[in-house]
Every structure is written in structure tokens, then in C-alpha cells.
Tab-separated table of N, CA and C in Angstrom:
chain	number	residue	atom	x	y	z
A	1	UNK	N	139.851	164.213	28.038
A	1	UNK	CA	138.525	163.769	27.582
A	1	UNK	C	138.226	162.356	28.018
A	2	UNK	N	139.201	161.451	28.024
A	2	UNK	CA	138.955	160.071	28.408
A	2	UNK	C	138.432	159.935	29.809
A	3	UNK	N	138.758	160.891	30.707
A	3	UNK	CA	138.302	160.779	32.071
A	3	UNK	C	136.775	160.981	32.169
A	4	UNK	N	136.187	161.621	31.142
A	4	UNK	CA	134.751	161.844	31.171
A	4	UNK	C	133.964	160.677	30.603
A	5	UNK	N	134.624	159.708	30.040
A	5	UNK	CA	133.936	158.580	29.430
A	5	UNK	C	133.563	157.572	30.469
A	6	UNK	N	132.383	157.016	30.376
A	6	UNK	CA	131.962	155.961	31.282
A	6	UNK	C	131.866	154.652	30.510
A	7	UNK	N	132.297	153.597	31.147
A	7	UNK	CA	132.209	152.260	30.558
A	7	UNK	C	131.116	151.488	31.276
A	8	UNK	N	130.416	150.709	30.508
A	8	UNK	CA	129.345	149.834	31.057
A	8	UNK	C	130.025	148.747	31.869
A	9	UNK	N	129.567	148.511	33.090
A	9	UNK	CA	130.100	147.491	33.936
A	9	UNK	C	129.756	146.068	33.474
A	10	UNK	N	128.792	145.958	32.547
A	10	UNK	CA	128.417	144.647	32.081
A	10	UNK	C	129.091	144.272	30.760
A	11	UNK	N	129.074	145.143	29.769
A	11	UNK	CA	129.670	144.805	28.467
A	11	UNK	C	131.063	145.385	28.239
A	12	UNK	N	131.422	146.393	29.068
A	12	UNK	CA	132.737	147.007	28.969
A	12	UNK	C	132.860	148.069	27.912
A	13	UNK	N	131.818	148.288	27.133
A	13	UNK	CA	131.862	149.323	26.080
A	13	UNK	C	131.586	150.695	26.661
A	14	UNK	N	132.080	151.731	25.977
A	14	UNK	CA	131.831	153.096	26.386
A	14	UNK	C	130.357	153.451	26.210
A	15	UNK	N	129.779	154.156	27.139
A	15	UNK	CA	128.390	154.597	27.041
A	15	UNK	C	128.363	155.971	26.421
A	16	UNK	N	127.810	156.026	25.249
A	16	UNK	CA	127.715	157.310	24.527
A	16	UNK	C	126.767	158.273	25.266
A	17	UNK	N	126.966	159.551	25.052
A	17	UNK	CA	126.140	160.549	25.728
A	17	UNK	C	124.678	160.410	25.391
A	18	UNK	N	124.370	159.929	24.201
A	18	UNK	CA	122.952	159.824	23.810
A	18	UNK	C	122.318	158.468	24.124
A	19	UNK	N	123.051	157.584	24.814
A	19	UNK	CA	122.536	156.260	25.179
A	19	UNK	C	121.916	156.304	26.577
A	20	UNK	N	120.868	155.493	26.760
A	20	UNK	CA	120.279	155.330	28.068
A	20	UNK	C	121.231	154.607	29.005
A	21	UNK	N	121.225	154.993	30.249
A	21	UNK	CA	122.119	154.378	31.219
A	21	UNK	C	121.368	154.154	32.529
A	22	UNK	N	121.841	153.200	33.300
A	22	UNK	CA	121.342	152.946	34.633
A	22	UNK	C	122.559	153.019	35.562
A	23	UNK	N	122.426	153.826	36.610
A	23	UNK	CA	123.520	153.965	37.561
A	23	UNK	C	123.178	153.315	38.867
A	24	UNK	N	124.155	152.678	39.468
A	24	UNK	CA	123.992	152.017	40.761
A	24	UNK	C	124.830	152.779	41.768
A	25	UNK	N	124.170	153.472	42.635
A	25	UNK	CA	124.856	154.255	43.663
A	25	UNK	C	124.219	153.889	45.017
A	26	UNK	N	124.556	152.734	45.500
A	26	UNK	CA	123.950	152.315	46.779
A	26	UNK	C	124.982	151.551	47.590
A	27	UNK	N	124.775	151.530	48.878
A	27	UNK	CA	125.699	150.849	49.795
A	27	UNK	C	124.971	149.884	50.717
A	28	UNK	N	123.849	149.397	50.306
A	28	UNK	CA	123.050	148.537	51.198
A	28	UNK	C	123.128	147.082	50.853
A	29	UNK	N	124.220	146.682	50.255
A	29	UNK	CA	124.463	145.231	50.000
A	29	UNK	C	125.670	144.776	50.782
A	30	UNK	N	125.623	143.565	51.238
A	30	UNK	CA	126.754	142.988	51.957
A	30	UNK	C	127.811	142.496	50.979
A	31	UNK	N	129.008	142.341	51.463
A	31	UNK	CA	130.110	141.969	50.562
A	31	UNK	C	129.965	140.576	49.940
A	32	UNK	N	129.080	139.736	50.524
A	32	UNK	CA	128.859	138.404	49.947
A	32	UNK	C	127.665	138.391	48.958
A	33	UNK	N	127.029	139.516	48.745
A	33	UNK	CA	125.875	139.613	47.862
A	33	UNK	C	126.398	139.649	46.405
A	34	UNK	N	125.738	139.006	45.482
A	34	UNK	CA	126.193	139.049	44.064
A	34	UNK	C	126.140	140.452	43.470
A	35	UNK	N	125.399	141.378	44.113
A	35	UNK	CA	125.379	142.771	43.640
A	35	UNK	C	126.531	143.590	44.098
A	36	UNK	N	127.318	143.087	45.019
A	36	UNK	CA	128.443	143.831	45.598
A	36	UNK	C	129.352	144.482	44.559
A	37	UNK	N	129.774	143.745	43.496
A	37	UNK	CA	130.665	144.394	42.531
A	37	UNK	C	130.031	145.537	41.743
A	38	UNK	N	128.738	145.668	41.829
A	38	UNK	CA	128.012	146.683	41.046
A	38	UNK	C	127.480	147.820	41.912
A	39	UNK	N	127.905	147.910	43.165
A	39	UNK	CA	127.344	148.849	44.113
A	39	UNK	C	127.640	150.316	43.767
A	40	UNK	N	128.589	150.585	42.918
A	40	UNK	CA	128.890	151.945	42.495
A	40	UNK	C	129.304	151.900	41.004
A	41	UNK	N	128.341	151.610	40.172
A	41	UNK	CA	128.645	151.414	38.763
A	41	UNK	C	127.588	152.015	37.873
A	42	UNK	N	127.887	151.985	36.581
A	42	UNK	CA	126.949	152.496	35.561
A	42	UNK	C	126.918	151.459	34.421
A	43	UNK	N	125.783	151.323	33.766
A	43	UNK	CA	125.676	150.396	32.660
A	43	UNK	C	124.683	150.903	31.639
A	44	UNK	N	124.850	150.403	30.431
A	44	UNK	CA	123.833	150.737	29.417
A	44	UNK	C	122.478	150.276	29.925
A	45	UNK	N	121.454	151.014	29.637
A	45	UNK	CA	120.127	150.581	30.022
A	45	UNK	C	119.784	149.256	29.299
A	46	UNK	N	120.180	149.127	28.073
A	46	UNK	CA	119.906	147.889	27.345
A	46	UNK	C	120.594	146.694	28.014
A	47	UNK	N	121.764	146.896	28.578
A	47	UNK	CA	122.478	145.820	29.277
A	47	UNK	C	121.746	145.509	30.580
A	48	UNK	N	121.267	146.548	31.294
A	48	UNK	CA	120.573	146.336	32.527
A	48	UNK	C	119.306	145.504	32.309
A	49	UNK	N	118.558	145.817	31.263
A	49	UNK	CA	117.276	145.097	31.006
A	49	UNK	C	117.545	143.602	30.760
A	50	UNK	N	118.685	143.246	30.188
A	50	UNK	CA	119.027	141.840	29.924
A	50	UNK	C	119.847	141.181	31.009
A	51	UNK	N	120.185	141.923	32.044
A	51	UNK	CA	121.087	141.449	33.106
A	51	UNK	C	120.472	140.350	33.952
A	52	UNK	N	121.217	139.324	34.231
A	52	UNK	CA	120.693	138.200	35.012
A	52	UNK	C	120.378	138.571	36.442
A	53	UNK	N	120.960	139.637	36.969
A	53	UNK	CA	120.718	140.089	38.337
A	53	UNK	C	119.714	141.230	38.432
A	54	UNK	N	119.055	141.545	37.308
A	54	UNK	CA	118.131	142.663	37.289
A	54	UNK	C	117.050	142.551	38.366
A	55	UNK	N	116.384	141.400	38.414
A	55	UNK	CA	115.299	141.189	39.366
A	55	UNK	C	115.788	141.426	40.824
A	56	UNK	N	116.958	140.863	41.111
A	56	UNK	CA	117.502	141.010	42.470
A	56	UNK	C	117.768	142.498	42.765
A	57	UNK	N	118.362	143.197	41.791
A	57	UNK	CA	118.656	144.601	42.012
A	57	UNK	C	117.346	145.397	42.233
A	58	UNK	N	116.358	145.182	41.370
A	58	UNK	CA	115.069	145.905	41.536
A	58	UNK	C	114.471	145.645	42.890
A	59	UNK	N	114.516	144.402	43.351
A	59	UNK	CA	113.977	144.104	44.681
A	59	UNK	C	114.743	144.860	45.786
A	60	UNK	N	116.055	144.832	45.729
A	60	UNK	CA	116.879	145.522	46.706
A	60	UNK	C	116.641	147.012	46.682
A	61	UNK	N	116.541	147.574	45.463
A	61	UNK	CA	116.277	148.993	45.324
A	61	UNK	C	114.940	149.343	45.987
A	62	UNK	N	113.907	148.636	45.634
A	62	UNK	CA	112.597	148.931	46.167
A	62	UNK	C	112.499	148.724	47.681
A	63	UNK	N	113.227	147.779	48.214
A	63	UNK	CA	113.206	147.555	49.667
A	63	UNK	C	114.005	148.674	50.387
A	64	UNK	N	115.021	149.216	49.764
A	64	UNK	CA	115.908	150.149	50.452
A	64	UNK	C	115.772	151.590	50.026
A	65	UNK	N	115.411	151.831	48.802
A	65	UNK	CA	115.325	153.199	48.292
A	65	UNK	C	113.858	153.634	48.207
A	66	UNK	N	113.003	152.747	47.754
A	66	UNK	CA	111.591	153.072	47.633
A	66	UNK	C	111.033	153.506	48.948
A	67	UNK	N	110.535	154.736	48.999
A	67	UNK	CA	110.043	155.241	50.267
A	67	UNK	C	109.056	156.360	50.006
A	68	UNK	N	108.312	156.711	51.051
A	68	UNK	CA	107.350	157.783	50.958
A	68	UNK	C	108.080	159.089	51.248
A	69	UNK	N	107.950	160.078	50.346
A	69	UNK	CA	108.555	161.354	50.570
A	69	UNK	C	107.555	162.321	51.233
A	70	UNK	N	108.011	163.570	51.442
A	70	UNK	CA	107.143	164.549	52.144
A	70	UNK	C	105.851	164.872	51.401
A	71	UNK	N	105.810	164.610	50.108
A	71	UNK	CA	104.592	164.878	49.323
A	71	UNK	C	103.680	163.647	49.350
A	72	UNK	N	104.007	162.632	50.103
A	72	UNK	CA	103.200	161.441	50.183
A	72	UNK	C	103.264	160.569	48.987
A	73	UNK	N	104.382	160.607	48.258
A	73	UNK	CA	104.558	159.792	47.086
A	73	UNK	C	105.604	158.715	47.331
A	74	UNK	N	105.494	157.643	46.637
A	74	UNK	CA	106.445	156.531	46.773
A	74	UNK	C	107.266	156.436	45.491
A	75	UNK	N	108.592	156.316	45.653
A	75	UNK	CA	109.463	156.054	44.496
A	75	UNK	C	109.788	154.591	44.461
A	76	UNK	N	109.670	153.971	43.319
A	76	UNK	CA	110.006	152.568	43.158
A	76	UNK	C	110.523	152.347	41.744
A	77	UNK	N	111.206	151.242	41.568
A	77	UNK	CA	111.751	150.877	40.272
A	77	UNK	C	110.857	149.833	39.626
A	78	UNK	N	110.464	150.098	38.404
A	78	UNK	CA	109.607	149.130	37.686
A	78	UNK	C	110.471	148.054	37.012
A	79	UNK	N	109.858	147.121	36.310
A	79	UNK	CA	110.602	145.997	35.715
A	79	UNK	C	111.490	146.376	34.562
A	80	UNK	N	111.325	147.574	34.037
A	80	UNK	CA	112.205	148.040	32.979
A	80	UNK	C	113.400	148.847	33.557
A	81	UNK	N	113.428	149.006	34.860
A	81	UNK	CA	114.533	149.733	35.484
A	81	UNK	C	114.347	151.205	35.591
A	82	UNK	N	113.164	151.696	35.372
A	82	UNK	CA	112.854	153.131	35.464
A	82	UNK	C	112.269	153.403	36.836
A	83	UNK	N	112.763	154.476	37.469
A	83	UNK	CA	112.217	154.868	38.779
A	83	UNK	C	110.936	155.708	38.518
A	84	UNK	N	109.880	155.301	39.170
A	84	UNK	CA	108.601	155.950	38.990
A	84	UNK	C	108.130	156.492	40.351
A	85	UNK	N	107.178	157.358	40.266
A	85	UNK	CA	106.601	157.931	41.485
A	85	UNK	C	105.091	157.680	41.464
A	86	UNK	N	104.542	157.359	42.608
A	86	UNK	CA	103.097	157.161	42.689
A	86	UNK	C	102.626	157.633	44.060
A	87	UNK	N	101.355	157.886	44.181
A	87	UNK	CA	100.817	158.251	45.478
A	87	UNK	C	100.905	157.077	46.434
A	88	UNK	N	101.153	157.282	47.675
A	88	UNK	CA	101.360	156.235	48.658
A	88	UNK	C	100.110	155.353	48.813
A	89	UNK	N	98.935	155.894	48.625
A	89	UNK	CA	97.713	155.087	48.810
A	89	UNK	C	97.339	154.245	47.599
A	90	UNK	N	98.145	154.288	46.512
A	90	UNK	CA	97.836	153.458	45.315
A	90	UNK	C	98.689	152.198	45.269
A	91	UNK	N	99.319	151.836	46.364
A	91	UNK	CA	100.146	150.612	46.386
A	91	UNK	C	99.288	149.465	46.214
């Protein structure tokens, strides 16, 4: 059972199944970037919202992940850390 538990990379506490979480699964940061230690991690959403590197992460996410899909929609991360979708022409 312990193998199924996830710990928050910021506070170190276990993330309960009913708690909001933010996962970092990206490889587009260099090893000298402050985000490097978090490139494959998970954290409580509440910890993410208060994180000192939140703005940097959102910017990197939107520069590298935010893109137009086949339906002509853009995925981007808002300031609360939620990924949203919008039509490409509403930028």
C-alpha cells in the first residue's frame, strides 16, 4: 500500500486521495533552472498556489506546453495552476 502513496515535493506530507494535486511531468528545463528538482514531481494544489516558483512554472508551462490542438483550441495554465482550454482566436 505504501508504494501507492504520493508525497508532496514541497511540504513532504502524503497527498490524500481526496486532496487536489498538481503534477509536474516535463523535461524542458535545464539542469541549472530552479525548477529542475521539480521536473517529475507531484504536490498538493494548496502548496503549489503558495509556492515561490509558481509564476516561473506557469510561464514555462505556457511557453512549452500551451499549444493549439487539432480542434483549434489552446491549452494554458491560469494563475491558480489549472489548465484551461480556449479557442485560439480569443488570445
